[in-house]
Coordinates of C-alpha atoms in Angstrom, one line a residue:
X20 CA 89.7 115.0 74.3
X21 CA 92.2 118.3 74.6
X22 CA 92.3 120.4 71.7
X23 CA 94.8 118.4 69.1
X24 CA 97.4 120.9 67.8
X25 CA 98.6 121.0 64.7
X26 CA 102.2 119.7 64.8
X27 CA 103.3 119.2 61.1
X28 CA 106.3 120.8 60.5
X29 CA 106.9 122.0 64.0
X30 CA 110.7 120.9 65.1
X31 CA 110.5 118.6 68.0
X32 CA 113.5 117.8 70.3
X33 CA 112.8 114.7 72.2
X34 CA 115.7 114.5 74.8
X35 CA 116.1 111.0 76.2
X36 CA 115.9 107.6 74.3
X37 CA 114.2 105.7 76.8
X38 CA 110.8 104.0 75.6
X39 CA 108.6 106.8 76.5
X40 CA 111.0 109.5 74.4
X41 CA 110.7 106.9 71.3
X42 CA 107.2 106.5 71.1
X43 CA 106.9 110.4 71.3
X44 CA 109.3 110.3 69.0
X45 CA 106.5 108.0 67.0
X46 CA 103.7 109.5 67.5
X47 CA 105.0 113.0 66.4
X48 CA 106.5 111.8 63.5
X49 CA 103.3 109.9 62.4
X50 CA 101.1 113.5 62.4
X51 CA 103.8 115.1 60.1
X52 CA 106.2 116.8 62.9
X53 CA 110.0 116.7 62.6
X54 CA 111.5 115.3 64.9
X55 CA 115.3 114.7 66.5
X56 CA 116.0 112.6 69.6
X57 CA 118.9 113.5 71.5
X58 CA 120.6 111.4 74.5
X59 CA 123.4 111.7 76.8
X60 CA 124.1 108.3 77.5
X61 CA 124.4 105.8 74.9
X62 CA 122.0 104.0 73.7
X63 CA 121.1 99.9 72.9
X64 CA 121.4 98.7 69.8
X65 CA 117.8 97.6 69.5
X66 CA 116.8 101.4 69.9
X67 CA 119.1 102.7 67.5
X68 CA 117.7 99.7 65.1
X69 CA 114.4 101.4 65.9
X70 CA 115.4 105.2 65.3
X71 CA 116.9 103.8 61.6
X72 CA 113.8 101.6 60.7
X73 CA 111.3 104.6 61.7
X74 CA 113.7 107.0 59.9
X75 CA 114.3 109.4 62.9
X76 CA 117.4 110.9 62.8
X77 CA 119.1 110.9 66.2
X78 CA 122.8 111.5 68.5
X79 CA 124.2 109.9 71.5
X80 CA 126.8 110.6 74.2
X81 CA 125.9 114.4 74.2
X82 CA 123.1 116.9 73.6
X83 CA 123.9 119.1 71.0
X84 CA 123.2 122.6 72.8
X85 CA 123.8 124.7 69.8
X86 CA 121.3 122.7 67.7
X87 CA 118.8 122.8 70.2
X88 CA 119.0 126.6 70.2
X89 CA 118.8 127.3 66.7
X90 CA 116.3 124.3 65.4
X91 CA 114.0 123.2 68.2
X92 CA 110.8 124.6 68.0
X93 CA 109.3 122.6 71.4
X94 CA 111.6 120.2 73.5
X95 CA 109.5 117.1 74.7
X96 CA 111.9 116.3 77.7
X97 CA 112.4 112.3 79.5
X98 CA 111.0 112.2 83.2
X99 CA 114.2 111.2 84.1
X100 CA 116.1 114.7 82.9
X101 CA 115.5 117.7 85.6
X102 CA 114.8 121.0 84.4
X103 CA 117.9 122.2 86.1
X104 CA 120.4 120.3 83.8
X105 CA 121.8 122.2 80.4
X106 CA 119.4 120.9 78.2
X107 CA 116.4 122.2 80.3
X108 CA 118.0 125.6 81.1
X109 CA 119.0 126.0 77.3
X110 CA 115.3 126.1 76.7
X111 CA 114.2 128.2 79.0
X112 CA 116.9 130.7 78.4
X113 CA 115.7 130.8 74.6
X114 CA 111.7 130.8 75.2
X115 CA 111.8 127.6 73.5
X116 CA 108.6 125.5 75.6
X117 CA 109.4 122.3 77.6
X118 CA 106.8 119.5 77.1
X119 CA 106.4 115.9 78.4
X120 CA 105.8 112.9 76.6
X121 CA 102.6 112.6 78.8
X122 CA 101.5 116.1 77.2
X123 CA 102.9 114.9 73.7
X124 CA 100.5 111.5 74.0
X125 CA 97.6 114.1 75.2
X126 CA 97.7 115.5 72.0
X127 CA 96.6 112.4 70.0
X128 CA 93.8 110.8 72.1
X129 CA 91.4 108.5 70.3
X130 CA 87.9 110.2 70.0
X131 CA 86.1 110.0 72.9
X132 CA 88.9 107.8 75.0
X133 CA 88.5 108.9 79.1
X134 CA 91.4 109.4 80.7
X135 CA 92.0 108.3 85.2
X136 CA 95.3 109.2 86.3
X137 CA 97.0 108.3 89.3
X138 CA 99.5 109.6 91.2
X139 CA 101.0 109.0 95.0
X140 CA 103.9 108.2 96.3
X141 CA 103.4 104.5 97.2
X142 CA 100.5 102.2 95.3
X143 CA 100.2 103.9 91.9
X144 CA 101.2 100.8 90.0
X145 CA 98.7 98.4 91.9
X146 CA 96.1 101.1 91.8
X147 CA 96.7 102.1 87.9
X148 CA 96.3 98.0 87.1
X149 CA 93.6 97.2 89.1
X150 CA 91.8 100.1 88.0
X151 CA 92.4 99.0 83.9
X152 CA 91.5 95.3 84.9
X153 CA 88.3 96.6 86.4
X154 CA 87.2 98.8 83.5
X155 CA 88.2 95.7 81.1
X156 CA 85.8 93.4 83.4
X157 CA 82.9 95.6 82.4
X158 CA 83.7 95.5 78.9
X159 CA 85.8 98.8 78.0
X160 CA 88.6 98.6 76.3
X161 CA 91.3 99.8 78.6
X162 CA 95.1 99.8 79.3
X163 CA 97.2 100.2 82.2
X164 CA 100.5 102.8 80.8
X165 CA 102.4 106.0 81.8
X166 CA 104.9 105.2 84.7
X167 CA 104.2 101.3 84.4
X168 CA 104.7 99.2 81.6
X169 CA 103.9 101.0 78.5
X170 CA 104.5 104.5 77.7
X171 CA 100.8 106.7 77.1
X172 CA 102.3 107.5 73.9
X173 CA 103.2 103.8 72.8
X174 CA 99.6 102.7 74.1
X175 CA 97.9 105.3 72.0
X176 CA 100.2 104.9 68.8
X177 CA 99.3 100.9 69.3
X178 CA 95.3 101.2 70.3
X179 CA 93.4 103.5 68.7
X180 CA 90.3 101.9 69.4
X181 CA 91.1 102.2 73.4
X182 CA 88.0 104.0 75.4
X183 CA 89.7 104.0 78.5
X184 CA 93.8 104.9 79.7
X185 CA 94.3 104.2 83.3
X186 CA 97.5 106.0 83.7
X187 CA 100.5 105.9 86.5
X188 CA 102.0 109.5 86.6
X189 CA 105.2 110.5 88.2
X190 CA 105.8 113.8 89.8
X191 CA 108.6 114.2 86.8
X192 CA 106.2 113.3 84.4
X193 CA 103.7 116.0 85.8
X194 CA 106.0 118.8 85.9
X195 CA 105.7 119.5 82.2
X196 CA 102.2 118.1 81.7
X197 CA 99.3 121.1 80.8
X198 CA 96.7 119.8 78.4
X199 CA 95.6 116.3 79.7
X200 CA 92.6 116.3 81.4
X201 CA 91.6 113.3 82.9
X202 CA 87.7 112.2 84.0
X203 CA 89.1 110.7 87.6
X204 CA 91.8 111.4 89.6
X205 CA 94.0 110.3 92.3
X206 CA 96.6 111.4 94.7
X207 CA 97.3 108.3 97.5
X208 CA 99.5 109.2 99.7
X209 CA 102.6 111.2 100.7
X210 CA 106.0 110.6 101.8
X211 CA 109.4 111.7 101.3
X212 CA 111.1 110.4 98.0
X213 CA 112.8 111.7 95.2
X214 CA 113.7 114.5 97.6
X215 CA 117.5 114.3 95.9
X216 CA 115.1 116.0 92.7
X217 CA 113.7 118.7 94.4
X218 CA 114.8 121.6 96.9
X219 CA 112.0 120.3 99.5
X220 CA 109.2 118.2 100.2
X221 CA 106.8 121.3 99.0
X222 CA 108.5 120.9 95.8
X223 CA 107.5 117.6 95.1
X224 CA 104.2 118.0 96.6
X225 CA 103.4 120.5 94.0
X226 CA 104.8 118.5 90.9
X227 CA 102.1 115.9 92.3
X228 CA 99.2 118.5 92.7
X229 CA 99.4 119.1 89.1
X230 CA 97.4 116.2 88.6
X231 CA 94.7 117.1 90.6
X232 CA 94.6 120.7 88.9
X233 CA 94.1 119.2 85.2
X234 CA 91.7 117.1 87.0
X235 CA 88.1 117.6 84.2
X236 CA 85.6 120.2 85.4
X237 CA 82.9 117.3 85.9
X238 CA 85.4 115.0 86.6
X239 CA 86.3 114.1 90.5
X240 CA 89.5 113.9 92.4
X241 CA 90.4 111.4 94.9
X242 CA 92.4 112.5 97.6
X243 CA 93.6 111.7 100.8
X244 CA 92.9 113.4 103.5
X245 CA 96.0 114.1 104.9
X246 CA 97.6 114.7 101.5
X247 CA 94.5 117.4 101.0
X248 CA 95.0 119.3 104.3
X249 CA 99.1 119.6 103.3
X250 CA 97.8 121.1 100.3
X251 CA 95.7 123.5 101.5
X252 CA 98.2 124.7 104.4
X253 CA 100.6 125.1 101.6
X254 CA 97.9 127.5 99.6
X255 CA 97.7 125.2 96.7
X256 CA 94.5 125.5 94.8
X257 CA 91.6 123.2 94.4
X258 CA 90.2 122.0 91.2
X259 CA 86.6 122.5 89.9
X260 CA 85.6 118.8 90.1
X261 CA 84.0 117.0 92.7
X262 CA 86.6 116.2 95.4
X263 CA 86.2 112.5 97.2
X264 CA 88.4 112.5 100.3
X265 CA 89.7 108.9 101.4
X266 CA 90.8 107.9 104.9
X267 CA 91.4 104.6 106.4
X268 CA 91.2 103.6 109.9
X269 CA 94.7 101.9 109.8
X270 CA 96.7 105.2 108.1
X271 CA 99.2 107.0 110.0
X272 CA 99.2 111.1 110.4
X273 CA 101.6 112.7 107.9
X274 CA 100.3 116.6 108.9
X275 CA 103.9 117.6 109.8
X276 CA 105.4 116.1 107.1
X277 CA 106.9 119.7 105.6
X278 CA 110.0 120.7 106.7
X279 CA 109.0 123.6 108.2
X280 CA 105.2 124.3 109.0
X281 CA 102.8 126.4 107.1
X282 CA 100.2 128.2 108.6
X283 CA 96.9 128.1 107.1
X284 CA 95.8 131.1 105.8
X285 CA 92.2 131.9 106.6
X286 CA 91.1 133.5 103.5
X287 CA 93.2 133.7 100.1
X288 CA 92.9 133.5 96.2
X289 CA 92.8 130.4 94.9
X290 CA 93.2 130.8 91.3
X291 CA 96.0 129.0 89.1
X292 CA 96.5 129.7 85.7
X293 CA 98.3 127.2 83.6
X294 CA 100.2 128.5 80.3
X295 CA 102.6 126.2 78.4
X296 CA 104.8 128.9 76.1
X297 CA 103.7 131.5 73.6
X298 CA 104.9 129.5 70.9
X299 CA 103.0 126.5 71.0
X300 CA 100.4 126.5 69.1
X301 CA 97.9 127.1 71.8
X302 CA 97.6 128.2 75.1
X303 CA 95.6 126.5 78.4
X304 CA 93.8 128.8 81.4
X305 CA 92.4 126.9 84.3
X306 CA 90.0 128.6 86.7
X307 CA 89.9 127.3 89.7
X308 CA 87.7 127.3 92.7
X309 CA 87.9 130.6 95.9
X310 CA 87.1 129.6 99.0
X311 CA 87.9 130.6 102.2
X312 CA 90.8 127.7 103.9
X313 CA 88.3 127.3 107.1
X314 CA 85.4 126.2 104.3
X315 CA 88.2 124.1 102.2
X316 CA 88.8 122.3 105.2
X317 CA 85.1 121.8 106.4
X318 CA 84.3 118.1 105.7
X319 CA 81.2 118.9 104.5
X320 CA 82.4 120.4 101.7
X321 CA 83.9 117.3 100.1
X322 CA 82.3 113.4 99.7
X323 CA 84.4 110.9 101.3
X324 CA 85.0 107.2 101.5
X325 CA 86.2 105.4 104.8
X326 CA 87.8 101.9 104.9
X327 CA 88.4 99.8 107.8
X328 CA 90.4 96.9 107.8
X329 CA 89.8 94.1 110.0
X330 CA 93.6 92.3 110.5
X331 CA 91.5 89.1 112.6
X332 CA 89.7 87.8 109.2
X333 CA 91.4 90.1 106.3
X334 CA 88.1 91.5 105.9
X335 CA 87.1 95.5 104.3
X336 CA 84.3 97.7 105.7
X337 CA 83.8 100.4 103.5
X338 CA 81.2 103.4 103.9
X339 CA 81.3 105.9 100.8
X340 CA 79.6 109.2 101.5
X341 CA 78.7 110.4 98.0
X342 CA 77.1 113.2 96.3
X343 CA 73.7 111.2 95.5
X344 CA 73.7 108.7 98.0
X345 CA 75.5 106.6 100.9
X346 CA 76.7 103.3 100.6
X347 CA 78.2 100.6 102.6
X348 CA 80.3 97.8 101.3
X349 CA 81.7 94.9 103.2
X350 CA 84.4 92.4 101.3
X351 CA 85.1 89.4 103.0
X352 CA 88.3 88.0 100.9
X353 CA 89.6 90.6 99.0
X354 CA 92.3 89.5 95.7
X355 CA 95.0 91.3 96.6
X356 CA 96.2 90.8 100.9
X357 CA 97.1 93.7 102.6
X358 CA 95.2 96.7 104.4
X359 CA 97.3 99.3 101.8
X360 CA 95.5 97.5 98.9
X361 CA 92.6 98.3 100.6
X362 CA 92.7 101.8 99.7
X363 CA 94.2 101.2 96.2
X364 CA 91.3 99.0 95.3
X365 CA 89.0 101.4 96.6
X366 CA 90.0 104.5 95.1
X367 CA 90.0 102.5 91.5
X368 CA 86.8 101.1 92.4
X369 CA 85.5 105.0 93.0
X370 CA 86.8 106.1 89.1
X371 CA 84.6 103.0 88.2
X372 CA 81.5 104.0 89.9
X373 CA 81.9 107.6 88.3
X374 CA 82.2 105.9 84.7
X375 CA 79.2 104.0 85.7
X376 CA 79.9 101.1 86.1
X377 CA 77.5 98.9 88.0
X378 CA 78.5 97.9 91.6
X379 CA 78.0 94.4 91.5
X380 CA 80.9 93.9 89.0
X381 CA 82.8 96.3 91.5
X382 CA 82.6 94.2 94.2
X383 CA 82.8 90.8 92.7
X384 CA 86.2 91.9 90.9
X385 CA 87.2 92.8 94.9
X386 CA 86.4 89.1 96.2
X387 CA 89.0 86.8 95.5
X388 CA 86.5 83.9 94.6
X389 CA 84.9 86.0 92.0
X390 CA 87.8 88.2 90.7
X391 CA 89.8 87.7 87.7
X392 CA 92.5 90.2 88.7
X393 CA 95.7 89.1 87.5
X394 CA 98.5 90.7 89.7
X395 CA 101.0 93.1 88.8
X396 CA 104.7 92.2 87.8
X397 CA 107.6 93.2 91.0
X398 CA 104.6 94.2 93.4
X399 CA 104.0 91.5 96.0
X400 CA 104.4 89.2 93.4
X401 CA 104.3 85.5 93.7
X402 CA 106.7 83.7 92.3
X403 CA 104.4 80.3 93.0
X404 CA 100.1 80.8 93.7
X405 CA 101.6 78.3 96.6
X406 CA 103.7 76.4 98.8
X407 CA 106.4 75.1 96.7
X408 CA 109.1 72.8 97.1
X409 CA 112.5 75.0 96.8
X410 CA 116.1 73.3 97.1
X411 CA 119.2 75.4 98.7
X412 CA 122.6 75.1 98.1
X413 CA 123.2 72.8 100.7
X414 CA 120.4 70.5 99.0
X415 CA 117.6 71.0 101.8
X416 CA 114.3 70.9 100.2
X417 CA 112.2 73.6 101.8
X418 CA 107.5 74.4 101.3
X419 CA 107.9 78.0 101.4
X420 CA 106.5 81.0 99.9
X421 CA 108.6 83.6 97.1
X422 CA 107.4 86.6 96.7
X423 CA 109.0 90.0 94.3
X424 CA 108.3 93.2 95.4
X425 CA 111.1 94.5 93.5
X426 CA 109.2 97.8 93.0
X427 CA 109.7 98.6 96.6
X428 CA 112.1 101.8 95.9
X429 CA 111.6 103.2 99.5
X430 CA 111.4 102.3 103.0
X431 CA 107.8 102.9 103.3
X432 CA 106.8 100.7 100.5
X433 CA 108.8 98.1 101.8
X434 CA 106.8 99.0 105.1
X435 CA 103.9 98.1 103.6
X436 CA 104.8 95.0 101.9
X437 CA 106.1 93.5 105.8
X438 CA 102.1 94.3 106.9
X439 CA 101.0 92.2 104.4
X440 CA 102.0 88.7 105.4
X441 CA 101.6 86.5 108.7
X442 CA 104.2 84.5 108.4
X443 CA 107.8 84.4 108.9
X444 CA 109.5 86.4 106.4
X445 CA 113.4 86.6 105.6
X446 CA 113.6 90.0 103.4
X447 CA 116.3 90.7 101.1
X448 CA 117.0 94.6 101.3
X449 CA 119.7 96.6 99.7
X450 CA 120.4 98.2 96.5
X451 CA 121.6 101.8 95.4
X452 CA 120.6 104.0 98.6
X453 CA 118.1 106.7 98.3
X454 CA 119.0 108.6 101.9
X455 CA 115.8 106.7 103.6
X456 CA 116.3 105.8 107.5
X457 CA 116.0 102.1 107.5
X458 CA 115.1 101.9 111.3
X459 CA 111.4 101.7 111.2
X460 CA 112.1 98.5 109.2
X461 CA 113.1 97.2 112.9
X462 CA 110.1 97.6 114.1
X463 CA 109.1 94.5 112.1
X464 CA 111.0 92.0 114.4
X465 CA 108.1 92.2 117.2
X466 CA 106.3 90.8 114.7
X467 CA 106.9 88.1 111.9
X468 CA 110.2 89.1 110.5
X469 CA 112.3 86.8 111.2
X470 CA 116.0 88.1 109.6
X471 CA 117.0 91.1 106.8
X472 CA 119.5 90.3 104.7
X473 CA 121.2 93.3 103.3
X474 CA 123.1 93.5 99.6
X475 CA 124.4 96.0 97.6
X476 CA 125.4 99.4 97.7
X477 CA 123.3 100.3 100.8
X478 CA 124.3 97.1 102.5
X479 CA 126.5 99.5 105.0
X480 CA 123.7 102.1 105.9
X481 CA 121.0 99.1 106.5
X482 CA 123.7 97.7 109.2
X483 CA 124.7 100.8 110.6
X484 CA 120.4 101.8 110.7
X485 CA 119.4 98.3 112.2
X486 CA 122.6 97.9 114.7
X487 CA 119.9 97.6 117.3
X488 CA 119.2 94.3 115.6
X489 CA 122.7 93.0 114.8
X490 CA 121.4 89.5 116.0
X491 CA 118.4 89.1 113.5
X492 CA 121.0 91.3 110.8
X493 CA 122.9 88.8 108.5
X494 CA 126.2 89.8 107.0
X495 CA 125.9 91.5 104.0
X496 CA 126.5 90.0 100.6
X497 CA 127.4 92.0 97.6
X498 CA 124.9 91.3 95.2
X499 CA 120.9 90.1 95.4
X500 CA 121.7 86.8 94.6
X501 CA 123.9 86.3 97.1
X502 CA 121.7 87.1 100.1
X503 CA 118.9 85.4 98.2
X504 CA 121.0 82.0 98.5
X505 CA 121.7 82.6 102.2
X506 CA 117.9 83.5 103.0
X507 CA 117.0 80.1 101.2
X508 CA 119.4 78.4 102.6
X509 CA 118.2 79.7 106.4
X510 CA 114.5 79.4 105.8
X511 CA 112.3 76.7 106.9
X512 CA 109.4 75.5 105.9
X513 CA 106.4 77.5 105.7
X514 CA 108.4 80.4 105.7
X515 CA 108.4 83.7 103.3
X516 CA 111.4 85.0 101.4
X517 CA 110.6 88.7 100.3
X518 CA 112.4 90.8 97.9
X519 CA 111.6 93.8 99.1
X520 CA 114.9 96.0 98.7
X521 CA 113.4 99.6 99.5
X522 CA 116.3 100.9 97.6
X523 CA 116.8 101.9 93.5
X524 CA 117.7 99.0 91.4
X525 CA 121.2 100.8 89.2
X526 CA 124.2 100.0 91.5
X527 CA 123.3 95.8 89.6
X528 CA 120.6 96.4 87.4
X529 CA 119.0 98.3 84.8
X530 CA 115.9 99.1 86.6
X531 CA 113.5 97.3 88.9
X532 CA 111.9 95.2 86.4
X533 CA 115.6 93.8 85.4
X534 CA 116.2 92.7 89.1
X535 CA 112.8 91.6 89.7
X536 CA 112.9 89.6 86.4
X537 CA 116.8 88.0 87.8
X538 CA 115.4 87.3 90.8
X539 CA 112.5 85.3 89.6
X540 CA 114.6 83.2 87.6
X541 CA 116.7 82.3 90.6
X542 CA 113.9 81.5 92.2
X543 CA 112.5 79.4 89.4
X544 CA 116.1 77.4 89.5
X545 CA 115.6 76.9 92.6
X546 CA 112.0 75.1 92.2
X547 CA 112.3 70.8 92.8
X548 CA 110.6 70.4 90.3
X549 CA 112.5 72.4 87.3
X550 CA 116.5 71.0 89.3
X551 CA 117.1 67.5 86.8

């Protein structure tokens, strides 16, 4: 557990009003700080109820910029604000420290309660629930929180008696994160997103690498080995705990995904000292490891983990290459489809065997005859564990699959989410554009994608992207439901209709969840068995 400081009586600015700002709001306010949340926007009328009933005094429609200057002691800042807005610079400006909820609930861990985070640009979510389900199968008490669900803070504030937080981090979330120091890491993958946040690609990269820095001394960090190699070009430093590097046999190269390439320096410092503000009421160093790059990058200095997956019988080879020992693993029917679970699975099933927990329960929560995973909300998500009946607007009855992947933000998760069915699919795609190239999504006609059907905001990029494909393109409808109806309406039986919108949700809907949550009820309306 980090070194709790004492906040009572300390002025705390918690800018944003989302649910991770009010249960930092909560959770300060319960150890005797004073706190003030501030948001731009305005706010619902269930949160203000919230504010009034926990007595935290509070503004909307502005940030009061004077007030902030002369009465905040420590600004705990929302993921969603950069540190290049007002509020952010404001702070900086007046030596006043800038804090995230995540380093807020890091204050306040239960005794003895183990931290994993995970971080990535694709599979966190899947990885961060699987990993909490697993740790519950062998009797912890664990939650999944962070950047899924519930808020760290809110879990802690609620659970008390939780021994184990598998949390989802964001690279927003990290950039103001210094204190939390987690027994298992992971960093998944690497691709370019959010890049509208950050100057480059090397900026993002290092918001992510945070995580592995505050990774615990005897703790380990999983990494890919692509991701690990970007790192080390870049001359990022490398934590003192053991380092696992994963690879799969079906994984593409990403080593020229900076902008412009880095040479790797053949012998450098690698030290990185982490400091959060002379005014908080401590102070964090980090030593790190120094080594030579051509020794960071010998194999032999890390453990490792390979998967293979075999596409013929959806089968997983695994071979781990650990400190103590060598193992081999072989899962015949794993519970979630899909050669990217693969890794995600793996890399939670690592944490678990570094917690100690024993193998067999590993494997037979991997084996979909044996598991009791329960899958994750908007992430491949079935609407029905089967073939349903479904009726169009025509009338046609239609056995076909539904599935929500409304968390696909990004081209490459919705990438993934097309490799994980054999049937033909009829994917709804569109939203609020994020700049992605929507071509690669083509590629997906030589196999079992049968039409897109674009919507929303980005509807005009997806056609102009995908001309190539006009004939397998349907005309664009305005809103999800729209092309949902004309995808149902087209399908036949046995066929898949996939939400899979690789674009942000706000152009219709709050967030992800509120369009994944719309989307299952049209598909629910459209069951036989629920039309009268």
């Amino acid at each position: 557990m980090a070194h709790r400081p004492k906040v009572e009586g300390v002025h705390f600015y918690i800018a944003g009003a989302a649910k991770s700002g009010i249960a930092a709001a909560k959770i300060l306010k319960k150890h005797g700080a004073n706190v003030f949340v501030t948001e731009e926007n305005l706010i619902s009328k269930n949160i203000e109820n919230e504010l009034i009933s926990q007595k935290i005094p509070y503004e909307y429609g502005f940030h009061s910029i004077e007030k902030i200057k002369n009465n905040c002691d420590i600004l705990v800042l929302s993921p969603g604000i950069p540190l290049n807005k007002e509020i952010s610079i404001t702070c900086k400006k007046n030596n006043i420290p800038i804090v995230s909820e995540i380093e807020v609930a890091s204050w306040f861990l239960p005794e003895n309660c183990i931290i994993v985070g995970i971080t990535g640009t694709n599979g966190k979510s899947t990885t961060t629930h699987y990993a909490a389900q697993l740790f519950e199968r062998a009797e912890y008490k664990s939650i999944s929180c962070g950047n899924i669900g519930t808020s760290m803070s809110q879990a802690i504030y609620d659970n008390q008696s939780i021994e184990i937080l598998s949390v989802e981090l964001s690279s927003y979330q990290l950039e103001t994160t210094y204190s939390m120091r987690p027994m298992c890491t992971v960093f998944l993958n690497l691709q370019n997103d959010h890049l509208g946040r950050y100057e480059n690609i090397e900026e993002y990269i290092k918001a992510k690498w945070r995580l592995i820095l505050l990774t615990h001394d005897s703790g380990i960090a999983i990494i890919d080995k692509n991701v690990i190699k970007t790192a080390v070009n870049m001359g990022l430093s490398l934590p003192r705990a053991r380092i696992i590097l994963i690879e799969s046999s079906n994984q593409k190269q990403f080593d020229n995904i900076l902008n412009t390439p880095i040479k790797a320096r053949r012998e450098y410092d690698i030290r990185n000292q982490i400091s959060f503000g002379k005014i908080l009421p401590y102070a964090i160093y980090h030593d790190l490891k120094k080594l030579p790059v051509s020794e960071l990058m010998s194999e032999n200095e890390f453990e490792s983990a390979y998967a293979k997956y075999d596409n013929k019988d959806n089968s997983i080879h695994i071979f781990l290459k650990l400190k103590n020992s060598t193992k081999t693993w072989e899962i015949r029917n794993p519970c979630i489809p899909g050669e990217h679970n693969m890794i995600n699975i793996l890399c939670a099933s690592i944490m678990a065997m570094h917690l100690g927990i024993d193998d067999n329960i590993i494997l037979s929560q991997w084996e979909l005859e044996t598991s009791e995973y329960t899958h994750l909300q908007h992430r491949l998500e079935y609407i029905s564990p089967k073939f349903k009946t479904f009726i169009d607007s025509n009338g046609n009855e239609k056995e076909i699959l539904i599935i929500n992947d409304s968390k696909s933000t990004n081209v490459e998760s919705t990438l993934v989410a097309l490799k994980s069915f054999q049937r033909p699919m009829h994917l709804l795609l569109g939203g609020m554009p994020k700049g992605d190239n929507y071509l690669p999504i083509g590629l997906f006609f030589r196999q079992y994608l049968s039409k897109i059907y674009p919507f929303g905001k980005a509807s005009e990029n997806i056609q102009h992207d995908l001309k190539a494909y006009k004939n397998k393109i349907s005309p664009s409808s305005e809103n999800m439901l729209a092309a949902a109806d004309l995808a149902l309406n087209e399908a036949n039986d046995g066929d898949i209709i996939l939400l899979s919108p690789a674009c942000s949700s706000f152009d219709e809907f709050r967030n992800f969840e509120h369009r994944g949550n719309v989307f299952r009820e049209w598909a629910f309306s459209c069951l036989k068995e629920n039309k009268k």
